[in-house]
Short mmCIF file of C-alpha atoms in Angstrom, two decimals:
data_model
loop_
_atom_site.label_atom_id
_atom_site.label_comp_id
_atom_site.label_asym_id
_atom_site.label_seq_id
_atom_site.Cartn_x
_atom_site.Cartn_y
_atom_site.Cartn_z
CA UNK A 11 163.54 91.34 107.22
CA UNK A 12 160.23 92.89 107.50
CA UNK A 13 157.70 92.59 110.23
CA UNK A 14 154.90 93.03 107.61
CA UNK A 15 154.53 92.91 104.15
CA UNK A 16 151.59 95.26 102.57
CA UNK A 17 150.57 94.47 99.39
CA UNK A 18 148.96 97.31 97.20
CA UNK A 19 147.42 96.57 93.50
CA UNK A 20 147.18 99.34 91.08
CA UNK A 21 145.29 99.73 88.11
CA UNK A 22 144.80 103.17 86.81
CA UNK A 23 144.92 104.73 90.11
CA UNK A 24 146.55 107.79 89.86
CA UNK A 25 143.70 109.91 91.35
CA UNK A 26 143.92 108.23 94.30
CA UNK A 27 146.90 106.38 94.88
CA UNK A 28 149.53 108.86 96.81
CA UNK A 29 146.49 109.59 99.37
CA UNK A 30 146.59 105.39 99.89
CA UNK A 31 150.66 105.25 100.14
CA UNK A 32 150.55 107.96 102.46
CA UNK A 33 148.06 106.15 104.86
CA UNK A 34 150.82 103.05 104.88
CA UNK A 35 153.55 105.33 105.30
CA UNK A 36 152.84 107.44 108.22
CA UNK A 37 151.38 104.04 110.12
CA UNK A 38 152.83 103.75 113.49
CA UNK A 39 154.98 100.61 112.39
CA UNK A 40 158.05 101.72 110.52
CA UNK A 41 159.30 98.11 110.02
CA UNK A 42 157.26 96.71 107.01
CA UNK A 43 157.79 96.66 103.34
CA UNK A 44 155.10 97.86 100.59
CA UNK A 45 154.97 96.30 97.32
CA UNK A 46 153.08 97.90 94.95
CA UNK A 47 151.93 95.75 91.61
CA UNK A 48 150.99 97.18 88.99
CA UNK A 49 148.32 96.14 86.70
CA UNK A 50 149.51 97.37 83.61
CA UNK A 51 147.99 100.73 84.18
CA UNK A 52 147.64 103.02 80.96
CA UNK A 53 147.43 106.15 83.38
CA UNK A 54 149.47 108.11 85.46
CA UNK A 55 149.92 105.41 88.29
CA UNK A 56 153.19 104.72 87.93
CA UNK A 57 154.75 108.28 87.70
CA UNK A 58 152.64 109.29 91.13
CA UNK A 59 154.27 106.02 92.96
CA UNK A 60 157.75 106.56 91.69
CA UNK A 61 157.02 110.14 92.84
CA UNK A 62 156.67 108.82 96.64
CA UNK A 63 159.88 109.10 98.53
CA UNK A 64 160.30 106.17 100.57
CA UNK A 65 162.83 103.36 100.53
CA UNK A 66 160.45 100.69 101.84
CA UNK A 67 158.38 100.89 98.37
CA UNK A 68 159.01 97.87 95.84
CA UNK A 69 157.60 98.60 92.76
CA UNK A 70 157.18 95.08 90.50
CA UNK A 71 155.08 96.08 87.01
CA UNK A 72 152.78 93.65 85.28
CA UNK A 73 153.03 93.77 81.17
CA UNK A 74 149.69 92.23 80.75
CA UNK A 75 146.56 92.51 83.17
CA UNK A 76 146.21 90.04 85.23
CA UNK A 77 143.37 91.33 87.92
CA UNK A 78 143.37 92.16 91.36
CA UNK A 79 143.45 88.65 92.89
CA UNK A 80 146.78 88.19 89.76
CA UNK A 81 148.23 91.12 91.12
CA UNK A 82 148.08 90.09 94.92
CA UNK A 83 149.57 87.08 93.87
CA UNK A 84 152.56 88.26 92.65
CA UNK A 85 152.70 90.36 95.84
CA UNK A 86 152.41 87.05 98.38
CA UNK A 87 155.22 85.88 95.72
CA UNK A 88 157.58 88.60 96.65
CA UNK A 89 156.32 88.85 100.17
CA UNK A 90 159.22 88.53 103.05
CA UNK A 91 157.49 89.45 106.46
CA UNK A 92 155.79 87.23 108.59
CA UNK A 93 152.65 89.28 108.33
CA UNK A 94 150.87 90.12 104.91
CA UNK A 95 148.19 92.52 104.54
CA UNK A 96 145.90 94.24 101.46
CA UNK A 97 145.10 97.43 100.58
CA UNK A 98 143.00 98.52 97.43
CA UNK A 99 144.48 102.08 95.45
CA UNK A 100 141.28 104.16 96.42
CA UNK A 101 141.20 103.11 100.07
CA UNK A 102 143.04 104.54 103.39
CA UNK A 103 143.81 102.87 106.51
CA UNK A 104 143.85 104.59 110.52
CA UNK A 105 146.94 105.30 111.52
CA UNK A 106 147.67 102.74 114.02
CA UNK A 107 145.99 99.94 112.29
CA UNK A 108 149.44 97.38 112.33
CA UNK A 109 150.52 98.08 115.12
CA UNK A 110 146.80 96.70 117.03
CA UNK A 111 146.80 93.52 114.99
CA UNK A 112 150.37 93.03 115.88
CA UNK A 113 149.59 93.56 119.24
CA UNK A 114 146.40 91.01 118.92
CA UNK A 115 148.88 88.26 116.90
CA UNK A 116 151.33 88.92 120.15
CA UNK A 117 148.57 88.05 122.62
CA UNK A 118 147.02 84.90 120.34
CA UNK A 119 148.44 80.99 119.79
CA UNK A 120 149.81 79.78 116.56
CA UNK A 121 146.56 78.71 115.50
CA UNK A 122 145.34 82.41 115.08
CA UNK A 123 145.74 83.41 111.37
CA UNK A 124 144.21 86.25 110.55
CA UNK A 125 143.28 89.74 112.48
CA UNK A 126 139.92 92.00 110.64
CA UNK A 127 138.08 94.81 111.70
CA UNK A 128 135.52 97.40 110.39
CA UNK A 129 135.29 99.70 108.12
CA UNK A 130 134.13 103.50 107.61
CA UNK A 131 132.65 104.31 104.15
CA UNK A 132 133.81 107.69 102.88
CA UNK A 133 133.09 109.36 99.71
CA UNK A 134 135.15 110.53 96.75
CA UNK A 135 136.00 114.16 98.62
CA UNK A 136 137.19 111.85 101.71
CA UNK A 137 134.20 113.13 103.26
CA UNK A 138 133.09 109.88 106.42
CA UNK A 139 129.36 108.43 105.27
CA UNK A 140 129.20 105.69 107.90
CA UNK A 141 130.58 102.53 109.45
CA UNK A 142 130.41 99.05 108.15
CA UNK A 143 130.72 96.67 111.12
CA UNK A 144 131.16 93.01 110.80
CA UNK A 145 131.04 90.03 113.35
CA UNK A 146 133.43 88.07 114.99
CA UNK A 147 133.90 84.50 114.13
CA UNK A 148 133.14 81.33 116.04
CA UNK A 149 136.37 79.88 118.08
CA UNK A 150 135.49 75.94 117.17
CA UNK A 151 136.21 74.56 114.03
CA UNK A 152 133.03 73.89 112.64
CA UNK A 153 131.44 76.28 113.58
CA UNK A 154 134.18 78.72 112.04
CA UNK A 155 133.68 77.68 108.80
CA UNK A 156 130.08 78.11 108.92
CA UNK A 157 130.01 81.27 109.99
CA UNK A 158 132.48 82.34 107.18
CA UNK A 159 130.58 80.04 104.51
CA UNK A 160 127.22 81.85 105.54
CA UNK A 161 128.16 85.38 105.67
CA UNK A 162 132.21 86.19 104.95
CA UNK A 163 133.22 88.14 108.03
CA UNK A 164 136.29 89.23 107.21
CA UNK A 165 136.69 93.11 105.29
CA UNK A 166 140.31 92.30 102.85
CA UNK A 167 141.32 95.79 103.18
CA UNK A 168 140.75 95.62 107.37
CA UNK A 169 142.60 92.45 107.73
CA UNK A 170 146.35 91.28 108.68
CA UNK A 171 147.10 87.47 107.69
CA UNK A 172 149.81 85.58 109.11
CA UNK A 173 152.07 84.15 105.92
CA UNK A 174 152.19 80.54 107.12
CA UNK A 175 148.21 80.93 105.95
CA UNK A 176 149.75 80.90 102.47
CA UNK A 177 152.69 79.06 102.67
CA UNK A 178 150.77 75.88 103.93
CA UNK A 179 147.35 76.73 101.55
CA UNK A 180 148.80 78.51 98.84
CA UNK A 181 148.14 81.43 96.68
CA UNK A 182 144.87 83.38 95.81
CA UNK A 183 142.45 81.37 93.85
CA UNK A 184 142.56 83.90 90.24
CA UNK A 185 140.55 82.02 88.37
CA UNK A 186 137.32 83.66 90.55
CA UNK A 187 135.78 86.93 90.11
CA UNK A 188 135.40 88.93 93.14
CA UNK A 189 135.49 86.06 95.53
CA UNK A 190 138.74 84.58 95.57
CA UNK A 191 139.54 86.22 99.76
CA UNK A 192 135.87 84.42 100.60
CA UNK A 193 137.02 80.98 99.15
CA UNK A 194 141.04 81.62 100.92
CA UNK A 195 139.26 82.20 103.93
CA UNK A 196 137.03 79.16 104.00
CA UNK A 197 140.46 77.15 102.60
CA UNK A 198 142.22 77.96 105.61
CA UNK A 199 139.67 78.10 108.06
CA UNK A 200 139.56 74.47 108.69
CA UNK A 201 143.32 75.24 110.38
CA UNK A 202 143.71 79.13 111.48
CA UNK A 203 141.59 80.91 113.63
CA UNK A 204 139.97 84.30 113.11
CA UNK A 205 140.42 87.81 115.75
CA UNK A 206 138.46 90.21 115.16
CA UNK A 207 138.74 93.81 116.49
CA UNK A 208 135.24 95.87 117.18
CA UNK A 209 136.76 99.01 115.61
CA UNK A 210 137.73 100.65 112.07
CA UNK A 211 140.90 99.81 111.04
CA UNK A 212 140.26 101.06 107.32
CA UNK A 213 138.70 103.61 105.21
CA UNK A 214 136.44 102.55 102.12
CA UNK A 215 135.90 105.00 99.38
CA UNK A 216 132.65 104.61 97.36
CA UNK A 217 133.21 106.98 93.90
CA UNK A 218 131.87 107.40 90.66
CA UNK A 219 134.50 105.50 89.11
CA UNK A 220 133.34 101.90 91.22
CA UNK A 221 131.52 99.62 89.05
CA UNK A 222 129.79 96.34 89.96
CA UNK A 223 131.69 94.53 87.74
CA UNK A 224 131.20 90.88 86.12
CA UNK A 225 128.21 90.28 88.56
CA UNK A 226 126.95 87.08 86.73
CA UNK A 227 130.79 85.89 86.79
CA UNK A 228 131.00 86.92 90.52
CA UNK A 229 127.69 84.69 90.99
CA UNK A 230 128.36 81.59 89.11
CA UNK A 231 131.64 81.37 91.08
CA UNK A 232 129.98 81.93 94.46
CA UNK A 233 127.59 79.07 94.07
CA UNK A 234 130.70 77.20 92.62
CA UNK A 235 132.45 77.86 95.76
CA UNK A 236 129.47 76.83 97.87
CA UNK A 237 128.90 73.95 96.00
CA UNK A 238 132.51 72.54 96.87
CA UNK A 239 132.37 73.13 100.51
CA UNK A 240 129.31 71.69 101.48
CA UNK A 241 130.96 68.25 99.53
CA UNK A 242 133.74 68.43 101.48
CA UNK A 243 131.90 69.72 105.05
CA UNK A 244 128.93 67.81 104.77
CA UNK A 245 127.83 69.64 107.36
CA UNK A 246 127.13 72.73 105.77
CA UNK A 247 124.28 71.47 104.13
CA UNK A 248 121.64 72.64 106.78
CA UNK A 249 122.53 76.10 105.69
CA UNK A 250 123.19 75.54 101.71
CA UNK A 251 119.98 77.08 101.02
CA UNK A 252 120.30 79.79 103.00
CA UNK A 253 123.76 80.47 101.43
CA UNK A 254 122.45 80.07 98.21
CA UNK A 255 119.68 82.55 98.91
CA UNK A 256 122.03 84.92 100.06
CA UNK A 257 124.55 84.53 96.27
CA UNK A 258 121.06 85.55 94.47
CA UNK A 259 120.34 88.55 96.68
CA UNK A 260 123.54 90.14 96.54
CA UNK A 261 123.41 89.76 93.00
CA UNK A 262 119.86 91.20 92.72
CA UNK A 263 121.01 94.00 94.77
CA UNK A 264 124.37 94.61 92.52
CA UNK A 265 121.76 94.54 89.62
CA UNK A 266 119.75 97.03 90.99
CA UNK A 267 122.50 99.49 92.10
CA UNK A 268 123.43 99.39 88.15
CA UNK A 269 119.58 100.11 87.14
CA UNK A 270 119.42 96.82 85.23
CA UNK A 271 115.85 96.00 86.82
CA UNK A 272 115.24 92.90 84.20
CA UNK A 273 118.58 90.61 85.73
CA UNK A 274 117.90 92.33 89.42
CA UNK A 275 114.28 90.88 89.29
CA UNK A 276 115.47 87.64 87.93
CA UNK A 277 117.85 86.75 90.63
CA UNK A 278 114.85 87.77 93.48
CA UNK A 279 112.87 85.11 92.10
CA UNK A 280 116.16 82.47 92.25
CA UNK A 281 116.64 83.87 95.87
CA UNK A 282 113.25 82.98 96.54
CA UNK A 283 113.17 79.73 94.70
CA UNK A 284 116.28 78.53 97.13
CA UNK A 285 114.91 80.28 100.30
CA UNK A 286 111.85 82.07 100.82
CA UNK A 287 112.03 82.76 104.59
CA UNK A 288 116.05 83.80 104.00
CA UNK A 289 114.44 86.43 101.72
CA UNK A 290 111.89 88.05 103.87
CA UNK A 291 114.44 88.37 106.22
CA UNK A 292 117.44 89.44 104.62
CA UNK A 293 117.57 93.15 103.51
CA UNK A 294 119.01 94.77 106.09
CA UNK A 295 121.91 92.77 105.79
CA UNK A 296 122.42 93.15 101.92
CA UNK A 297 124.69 95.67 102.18
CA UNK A 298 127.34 94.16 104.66
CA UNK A 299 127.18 90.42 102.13
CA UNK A 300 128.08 92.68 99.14
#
């Protein structure tokens, strides 16, 4: 059996893809298994991962789309290591990324369930832009899930997730759009803890081909997400506003980055409607929310 279990969508990815297999290959931990889903891709995906030589590759092919949180789902499914981690087709990560997080799962208690780090942004030539550092999350209970309600520590690509996280809080929630790791993490925060390592563990490639997606979708469930948690930790709602402030911004922001000024303008003024003082003091971290 393996140690870990990585867990690769693919969705028209052949530009990309054998540079991302190779950064799981030539890791420093032989003893994990890579399934590869994918999406239904009407490229050449499928030819470049059949192409890759290595035994440890499980190939399991979707005949409909069913999105990346679908496609990770059908990965956990199949999934027999005690360890599960995600990788996106255009990303890379450093070569001894596993083997720190197992070290950091060796040295933890069985209430530690998942290990993150940082990221470094690169562009499409695999040229390094800069780092995108995140924070480490608070030890008691409470306090842990506020600090992941508020701001979403955890980088999907950077992290490693023990697979009792699943088997006790079930799958990926793929009904959301671009949010269903924030609302796992919040569902299993009330029981695991979080580690998190002060150093990149993955490589992020911005391109041309990355679009902002379904941003009102991605909205309307992150306020829908917010919305639940503060009924069932009541003591969220000193910070709902603030949260709430935050959803608008990042939408503003994705808004903006696609040049449609009219919907980025409208979801300032909602930001500021929630929390005016949360605005003021919140561009700087735009960025790391989105």
């Amino acid at each position: 059996m393996p140690t870990v279990s990585v867990i690769l969508p693919v969705y028209n990815g052949e530009e990309w893809i054998k540079d991302c297999i190779s950064s799981i290959t030539s890791q420093s931990v032989e003893d994990i298994e890579i399934i590869i889903v994918d999406d239904n891709s009407k490229d050449g995906s499928v030819d470049k991962i059949q192409d890759m030589n290595d035994s440890r590759i499980k190939l399991i092919r979707h005949d409909t789309n069913r999105g990346v949180p679908g496609a990770r789902n059908t990965g956990i499914e199949s999934a027999r290591g005690d360890y599960i981690c995600f990788i996106d087709q255009d990303d890379r990560w450093v070569e001894e990324k596993l083997e720190k997080q197992l070290q950091v799962f060796k040295d933890g208690d069985d209430r530690l369930g998942v290990v993150y780090g940082d990221v470094i942004i690169m562009d499409e030539n695999t040229t390094l832009k800069q780092r995108l550092s995140t924070e480490s999350v608070s030890e008691s209970r409470l306090d842990r899930i506020k600090d992941i309600f508020l701001s979403n520590p955890p980088i999907t690509i950077t992290t490693m997730i023990k697979k009792k996280c699943f088997d006790l809080h079930g799958l990926l929630d793929d009904s959301l759009y671009g949010c269903d790791d924030y609302e796992f993490w919040l569902r299993i925060a009330g029981d695991f803890t979080f580690e998190y390592i002060p150093e990149p563990l993955a490589y992020k490639r911005e391109h041309s081909k990355n679009t902002s997606g379904n941003i009102n979708k991605m909205t309307e469930d992150r306020i829908s997400i917010a919305n639940e948690y503060i009924n069932e930790y009541p003591q969220l709602r000193g910070v709902y506003k603030k949260r709430i402030s935050d959803i608008y911004l990042i939408a503003s922001y994705s808004h903006f980055i696609d040049r449609n000024m009219s919907e980025s303008m409208k979801n300032i003024h909602r930001s500021i409607v929630a929390d005016a003082y949360n605005v003021i003091s919140s561009p700087a971290r735009l960025i790391r929310m989105n």
